[in-house]
GROMACS .gro file of C-alpha atoms in nm:
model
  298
    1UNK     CA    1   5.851   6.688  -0.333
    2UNK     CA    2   6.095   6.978  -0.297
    3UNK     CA    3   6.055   6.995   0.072
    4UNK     CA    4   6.097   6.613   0.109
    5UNK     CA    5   6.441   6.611  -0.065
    6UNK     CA    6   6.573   6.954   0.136
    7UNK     CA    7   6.478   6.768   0.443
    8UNK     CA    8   6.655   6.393   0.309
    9UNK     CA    9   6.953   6.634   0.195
   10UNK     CA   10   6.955   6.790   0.556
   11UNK     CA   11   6.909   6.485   0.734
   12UNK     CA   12   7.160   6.281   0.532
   13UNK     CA   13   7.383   6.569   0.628
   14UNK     CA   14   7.361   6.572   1.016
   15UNK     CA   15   7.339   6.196   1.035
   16UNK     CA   16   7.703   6.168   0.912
   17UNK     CA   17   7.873   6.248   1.230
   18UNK     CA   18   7.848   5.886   1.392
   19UNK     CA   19   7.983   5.747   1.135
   20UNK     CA   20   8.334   5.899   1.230
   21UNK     CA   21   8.284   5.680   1.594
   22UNK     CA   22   8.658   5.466   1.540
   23UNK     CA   23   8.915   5.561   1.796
   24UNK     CA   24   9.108   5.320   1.985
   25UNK     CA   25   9.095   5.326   2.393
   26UNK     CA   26   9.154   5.084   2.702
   27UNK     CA   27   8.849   4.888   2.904
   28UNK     CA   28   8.946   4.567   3.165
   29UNK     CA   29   8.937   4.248   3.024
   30UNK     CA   30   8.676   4.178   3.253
   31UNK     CA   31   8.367   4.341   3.353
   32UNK     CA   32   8.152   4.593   3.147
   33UNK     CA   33   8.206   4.670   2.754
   34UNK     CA   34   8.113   5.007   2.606
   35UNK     CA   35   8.339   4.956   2.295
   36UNK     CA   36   8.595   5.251   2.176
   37UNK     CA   37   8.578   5.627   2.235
   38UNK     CA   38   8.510   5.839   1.990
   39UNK     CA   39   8.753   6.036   1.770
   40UNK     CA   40   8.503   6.365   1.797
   41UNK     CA   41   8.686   6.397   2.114
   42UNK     CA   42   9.012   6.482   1.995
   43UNK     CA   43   8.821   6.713   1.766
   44UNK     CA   44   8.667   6.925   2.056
   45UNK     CA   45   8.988   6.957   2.253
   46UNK     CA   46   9.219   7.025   2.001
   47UNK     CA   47   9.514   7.093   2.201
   48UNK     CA   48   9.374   7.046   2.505
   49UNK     CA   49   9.190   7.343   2.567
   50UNK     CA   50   8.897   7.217   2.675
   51UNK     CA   51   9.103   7.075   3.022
   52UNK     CA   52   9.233   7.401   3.032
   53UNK     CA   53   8.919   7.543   3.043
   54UNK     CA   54   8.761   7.317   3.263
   55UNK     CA   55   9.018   7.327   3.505
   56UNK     CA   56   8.977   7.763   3.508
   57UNK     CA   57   8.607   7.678   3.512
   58UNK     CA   58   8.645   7.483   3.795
   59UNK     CA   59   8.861   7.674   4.021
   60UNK     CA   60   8.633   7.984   3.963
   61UNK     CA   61   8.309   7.775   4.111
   62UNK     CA   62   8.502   7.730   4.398
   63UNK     CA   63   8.600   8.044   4.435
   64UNK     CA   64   8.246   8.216   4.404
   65UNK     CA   65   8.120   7.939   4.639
   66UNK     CA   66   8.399   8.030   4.892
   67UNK     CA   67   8.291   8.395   4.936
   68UNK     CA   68   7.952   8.297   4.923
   69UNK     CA   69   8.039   8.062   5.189
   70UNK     CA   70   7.879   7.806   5.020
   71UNK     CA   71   8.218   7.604   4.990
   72UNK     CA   72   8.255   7.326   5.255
   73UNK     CA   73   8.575   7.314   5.457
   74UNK     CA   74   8.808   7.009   5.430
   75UNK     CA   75   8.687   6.906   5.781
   76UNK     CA   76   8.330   6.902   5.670
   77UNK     CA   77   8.216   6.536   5.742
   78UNK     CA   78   8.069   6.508   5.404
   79UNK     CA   79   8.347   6.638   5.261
   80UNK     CA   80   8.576   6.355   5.450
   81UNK     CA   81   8.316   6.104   5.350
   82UNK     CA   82   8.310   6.245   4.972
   83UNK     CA   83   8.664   6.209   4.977
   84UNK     CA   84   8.720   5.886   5.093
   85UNK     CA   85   8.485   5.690   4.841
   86UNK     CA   86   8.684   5.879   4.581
   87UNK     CA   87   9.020   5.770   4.690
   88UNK     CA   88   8.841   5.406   4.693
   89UNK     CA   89   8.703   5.520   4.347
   90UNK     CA   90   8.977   5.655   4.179
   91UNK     CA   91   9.257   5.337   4.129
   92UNK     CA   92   8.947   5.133   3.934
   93UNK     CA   93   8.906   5.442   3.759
   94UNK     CA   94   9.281   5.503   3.560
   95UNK     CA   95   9.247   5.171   3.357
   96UNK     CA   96   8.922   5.317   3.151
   97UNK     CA   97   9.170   5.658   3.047
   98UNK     CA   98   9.603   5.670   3.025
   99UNK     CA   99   9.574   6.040   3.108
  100UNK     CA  100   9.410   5.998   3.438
  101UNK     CA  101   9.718   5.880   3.608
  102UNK     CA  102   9.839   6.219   3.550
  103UNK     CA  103   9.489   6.403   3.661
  104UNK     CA  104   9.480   6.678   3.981
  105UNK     CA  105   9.210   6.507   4.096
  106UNK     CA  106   9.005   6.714   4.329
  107UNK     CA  107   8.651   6.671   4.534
  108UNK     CA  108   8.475   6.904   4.711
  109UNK     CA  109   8.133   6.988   4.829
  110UNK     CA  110   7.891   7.279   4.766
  111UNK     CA  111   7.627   7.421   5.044
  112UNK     CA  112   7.327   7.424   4.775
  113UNK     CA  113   6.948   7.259   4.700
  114UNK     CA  114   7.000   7.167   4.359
  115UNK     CA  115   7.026   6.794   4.354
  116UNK     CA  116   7.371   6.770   4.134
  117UNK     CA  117   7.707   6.665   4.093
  118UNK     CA  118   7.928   6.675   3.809
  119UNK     CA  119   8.317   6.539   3.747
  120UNK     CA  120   8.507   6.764   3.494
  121UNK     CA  121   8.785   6.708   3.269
  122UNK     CA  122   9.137   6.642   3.473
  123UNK     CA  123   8.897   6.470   3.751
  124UNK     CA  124   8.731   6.779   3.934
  125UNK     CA  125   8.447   6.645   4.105
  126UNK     CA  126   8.172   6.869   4.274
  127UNK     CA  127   7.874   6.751   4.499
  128UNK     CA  128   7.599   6.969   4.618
  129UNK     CA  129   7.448   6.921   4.945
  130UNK     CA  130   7.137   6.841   4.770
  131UNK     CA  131   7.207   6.600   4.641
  132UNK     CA  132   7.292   6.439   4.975
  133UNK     CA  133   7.035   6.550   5.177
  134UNK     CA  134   6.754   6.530   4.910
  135UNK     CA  135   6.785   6.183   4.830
  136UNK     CA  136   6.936   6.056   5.178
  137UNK     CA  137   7.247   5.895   4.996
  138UNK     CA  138   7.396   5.595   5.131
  139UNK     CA  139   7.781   5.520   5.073
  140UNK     CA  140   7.668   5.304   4.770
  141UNK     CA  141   7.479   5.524   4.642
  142UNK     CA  142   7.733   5.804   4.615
  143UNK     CA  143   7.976   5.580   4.485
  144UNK     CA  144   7.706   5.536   4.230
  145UNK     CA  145   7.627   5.891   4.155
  146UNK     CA  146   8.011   5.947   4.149
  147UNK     CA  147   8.143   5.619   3.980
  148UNK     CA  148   7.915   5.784   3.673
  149UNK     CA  149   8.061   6.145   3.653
  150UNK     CA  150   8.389   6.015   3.714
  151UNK     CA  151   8.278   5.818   3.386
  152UNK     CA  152   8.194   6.100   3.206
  153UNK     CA  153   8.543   6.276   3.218
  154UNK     CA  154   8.653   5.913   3.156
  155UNK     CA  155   8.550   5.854   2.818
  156UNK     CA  156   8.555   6.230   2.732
  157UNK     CA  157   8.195   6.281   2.636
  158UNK     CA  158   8.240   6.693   2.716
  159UNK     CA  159   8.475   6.698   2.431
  160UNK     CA  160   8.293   6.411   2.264
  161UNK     CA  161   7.971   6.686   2.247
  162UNK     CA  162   8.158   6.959   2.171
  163UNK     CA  163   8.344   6.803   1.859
  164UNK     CA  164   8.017   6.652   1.734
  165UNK     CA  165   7.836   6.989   1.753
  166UNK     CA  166   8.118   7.174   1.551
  167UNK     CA  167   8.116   6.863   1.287
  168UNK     CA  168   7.746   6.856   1.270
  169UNK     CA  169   7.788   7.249   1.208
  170UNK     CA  170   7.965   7.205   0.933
  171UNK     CA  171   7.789   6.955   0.753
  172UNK     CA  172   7.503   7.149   0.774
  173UNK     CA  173   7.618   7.497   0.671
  174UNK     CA  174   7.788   7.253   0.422
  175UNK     CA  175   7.445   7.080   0.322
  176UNK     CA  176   7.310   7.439   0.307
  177UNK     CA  177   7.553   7.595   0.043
  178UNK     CA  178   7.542   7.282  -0.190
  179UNK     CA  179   7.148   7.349  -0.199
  180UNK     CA  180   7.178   7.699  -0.274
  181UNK     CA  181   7.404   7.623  -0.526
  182UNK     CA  182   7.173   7.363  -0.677
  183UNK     CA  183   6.912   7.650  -0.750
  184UNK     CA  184   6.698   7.543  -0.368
  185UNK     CA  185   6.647   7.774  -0.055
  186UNK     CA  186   6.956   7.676   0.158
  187UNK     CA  187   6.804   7.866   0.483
  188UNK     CA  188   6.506   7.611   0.410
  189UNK     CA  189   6.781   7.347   0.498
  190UNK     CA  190   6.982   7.453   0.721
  191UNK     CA  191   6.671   7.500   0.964
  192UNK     CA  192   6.527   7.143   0.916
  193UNK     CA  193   6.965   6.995   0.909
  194UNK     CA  194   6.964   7.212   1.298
  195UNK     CA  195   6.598   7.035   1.401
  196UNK     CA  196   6.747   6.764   1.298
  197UNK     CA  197   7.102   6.785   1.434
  198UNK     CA  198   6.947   6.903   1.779
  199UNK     CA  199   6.763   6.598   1.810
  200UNK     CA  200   7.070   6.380   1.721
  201UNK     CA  201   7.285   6.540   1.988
  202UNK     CA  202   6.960   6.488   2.232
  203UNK     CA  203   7.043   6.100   2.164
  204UNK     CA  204   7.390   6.137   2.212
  205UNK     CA  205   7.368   6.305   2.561
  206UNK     CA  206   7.127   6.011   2.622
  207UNK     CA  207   7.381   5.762   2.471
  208UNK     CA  208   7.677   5.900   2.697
  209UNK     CA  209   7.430   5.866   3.026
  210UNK     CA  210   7.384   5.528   2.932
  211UNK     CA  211   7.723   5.446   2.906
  212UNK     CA  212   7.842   5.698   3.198
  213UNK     CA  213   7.589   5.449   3.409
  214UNK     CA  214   7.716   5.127   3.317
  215UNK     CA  215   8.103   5.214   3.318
  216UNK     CA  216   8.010   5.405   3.669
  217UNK     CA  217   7.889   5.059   3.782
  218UNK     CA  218   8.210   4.865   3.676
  219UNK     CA  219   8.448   5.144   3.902
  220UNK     CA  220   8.178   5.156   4.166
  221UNK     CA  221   8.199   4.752   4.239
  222UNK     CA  222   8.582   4.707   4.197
  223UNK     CA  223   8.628   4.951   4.454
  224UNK     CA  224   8.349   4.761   4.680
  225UNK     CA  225   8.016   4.920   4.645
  226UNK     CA  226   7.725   4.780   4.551
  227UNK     CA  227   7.607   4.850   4.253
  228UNK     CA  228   7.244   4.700   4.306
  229UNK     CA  229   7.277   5.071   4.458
  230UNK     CA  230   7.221   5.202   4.147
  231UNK     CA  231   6.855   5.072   4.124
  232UNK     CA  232   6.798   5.230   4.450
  233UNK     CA  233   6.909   5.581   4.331
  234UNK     CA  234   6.713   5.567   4.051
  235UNK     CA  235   6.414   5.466   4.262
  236UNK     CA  236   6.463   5.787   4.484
  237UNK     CA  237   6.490   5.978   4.180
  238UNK     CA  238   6.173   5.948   4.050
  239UNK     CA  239   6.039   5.980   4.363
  240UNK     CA  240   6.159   6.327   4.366
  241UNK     CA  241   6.181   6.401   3.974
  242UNK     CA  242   5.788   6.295   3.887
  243UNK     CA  243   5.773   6.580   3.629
  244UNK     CA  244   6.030   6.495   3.411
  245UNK     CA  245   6.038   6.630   3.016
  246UNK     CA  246   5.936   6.374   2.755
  247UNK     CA  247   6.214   6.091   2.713
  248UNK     CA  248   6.295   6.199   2.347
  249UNK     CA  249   6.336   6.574   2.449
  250UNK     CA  250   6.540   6.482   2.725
  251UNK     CA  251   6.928   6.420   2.771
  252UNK     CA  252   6.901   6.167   3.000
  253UNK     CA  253   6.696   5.851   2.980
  254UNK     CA  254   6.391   5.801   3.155
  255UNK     CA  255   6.461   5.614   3.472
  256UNK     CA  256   6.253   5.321   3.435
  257UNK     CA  257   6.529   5.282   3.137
  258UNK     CA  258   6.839   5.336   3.352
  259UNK     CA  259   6.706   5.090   3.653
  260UNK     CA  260   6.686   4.853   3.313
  261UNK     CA  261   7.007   4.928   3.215
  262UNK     CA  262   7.129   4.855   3.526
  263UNK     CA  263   7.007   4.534   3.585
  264UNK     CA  264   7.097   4.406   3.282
  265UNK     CA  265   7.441   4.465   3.379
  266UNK     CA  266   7.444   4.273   3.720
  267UNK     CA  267   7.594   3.970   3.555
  268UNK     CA  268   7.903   4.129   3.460
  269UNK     CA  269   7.980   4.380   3.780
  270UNK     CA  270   7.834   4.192   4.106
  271UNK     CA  271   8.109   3.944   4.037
  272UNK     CA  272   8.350   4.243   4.052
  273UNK     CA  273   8.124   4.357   4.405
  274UNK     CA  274   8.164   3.996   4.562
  275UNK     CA  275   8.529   3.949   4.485
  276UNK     CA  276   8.585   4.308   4.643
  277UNK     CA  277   8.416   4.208   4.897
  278UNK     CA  278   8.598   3.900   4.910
  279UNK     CA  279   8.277   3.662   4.967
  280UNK     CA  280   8.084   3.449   4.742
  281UNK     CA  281   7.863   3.582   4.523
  282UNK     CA  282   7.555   3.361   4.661
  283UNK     CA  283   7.619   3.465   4.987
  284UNK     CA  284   7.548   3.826   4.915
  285UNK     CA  285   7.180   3.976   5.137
  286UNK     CA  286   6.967   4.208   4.900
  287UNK     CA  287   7.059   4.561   4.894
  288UNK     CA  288   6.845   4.764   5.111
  289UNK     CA  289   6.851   5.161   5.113
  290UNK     CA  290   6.735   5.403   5.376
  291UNK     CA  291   6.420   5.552   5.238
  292UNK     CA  292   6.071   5.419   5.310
  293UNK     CA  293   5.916   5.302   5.026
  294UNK     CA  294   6.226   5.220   4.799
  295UNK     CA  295   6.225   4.809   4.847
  296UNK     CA  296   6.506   4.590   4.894
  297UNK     CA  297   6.700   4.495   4.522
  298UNK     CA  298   6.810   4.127   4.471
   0.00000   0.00000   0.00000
């Protein structure tokens, strides 16, 4: 009975944080909804260190890569190509956060196997050449895979994470003392609050994939890319990713999910593809991809 009301006490604890979720931001009128940001944000970049930071972080990749020569010249044709779907990218981007007007934006590419590409806070966008070459990516399809870590530093999830993880902290070191105090064993507590926690902020990476996806999609078509792409990307993921860790030990969702997702988002952003593309929506052919095996998406 003891051990059932430690691990209520802890749980009730580290549960707490999503409650705090009320913070006021911008979305278009039209297209996709993901509601407001969250105010754990401004709590993990209190005064803005965490740009800071990302921004030294940043610089010091490229620097490592560039006397590894690992860093791809500005007259790389990848790098060209990266660079022009961003500047496509970017103006459908600025509505979703007021600071990115006022961003250094930056993209560049990195000579490396690991299929990856991030976006960090201020708009520092990195692609490795595995990515590319791995998975074969079409023009969609990078727009894709960058529309979504553009989203990332969008809606702040880094400091999003790193404010939840110091709140959840606290609650349970808080959680722990009040159980000492009431005669239990607080270490008792605060080891089932941190399984507990952990597995919370396992759903909130998940959560801000999810969202990172569909708000990717919205920039992605505005800026005329299809984002029927997306189900493509996915479908040459798991082609290469078969081993992936159980979905509820995993940060991202399983990518049956995210092809889901997707789809059920097709109403709202291939109206925002076809009126890029300035034809009618009907009229649009099935996206096709490059790969064998990956078939055509309606």
């Amino acid at each position: 009975m003891m051990k059932k009301s430690l691990l209520a006490l802890a749980i009730s604890s580290a549960c707490c944080v999503p409650a705090l979720v009320t913070a006021q931001d911008h979305e278009p009128q039209d297209g996709v909804k993901v509601g407001k940001m969250s105010m754990m944000r401004k709590l993990g970049n209190l005064g803005g260190n965490l740009d800071q930071q990302a921004a030294t972080q940043y610089m010091q990749t490229m620097k490592d890569a560039e006397q590894k020569r690992a860093l791809a010249p500005d007259n790389h044709p990848q790098v060209i190509r990266l660079r022009a779907i961003a500047k496509k990218l970017i103006p459908f981007a600025l509505p979703w956060n007021d600071r990115a007007a006022e961003w250094k934006w930056e993209v560049n590419l990195l000579g490396s196997t690991q299929i990856n590409a991030y976006c960090m806070p201020g708009g520092k966008i990195a692609f490795y050449t595995g990515i590319l070459d791995t998975l074969k990516l079409t023009d969609d399809e990078v727009a894709i895979v960058m529309g979504h870590e553009i989203a990332h530093a969008l809606r702040e999830h880094g400091a999003e994470r790193a404010g939840k993880s110091l709140a959840t902290n606290i609650l349970v070191k808080g959680a722990a003392l009040f159980a000492e105090y009431k005669g239990y064993n607080g270490q008792a507590v605060a080891g089932a609050g941190g399984v507990v926690a952990n597995l919370s902020m396992l759903k909130f990476s998940r959560d801000d994939e999810t969202e990172a996806d569909i708000v990717g999609l919205d920039i992605a078509a505005r800026a005329g890319y299809d984002p029927r792409a997306g189900v493509a990307l996915w479908q040459k993921m798991g082609i290469v990713n078969k081993k992936a860790p159980p979905k509820w030990l995993s940060t991202h969702p399983a990518g049956t999910d995210r092809i889901n997702e997707i789809r059920k988002h097709f109403p709202e952003v291939m109206p925002l593809y076809a009126k890029a593309k300035d034809v009618d929506l009907s009229t649009l052919p099935p996206y096709r991809s490059n790969v064998k095996g990956v078939p055509e998406v309606k």
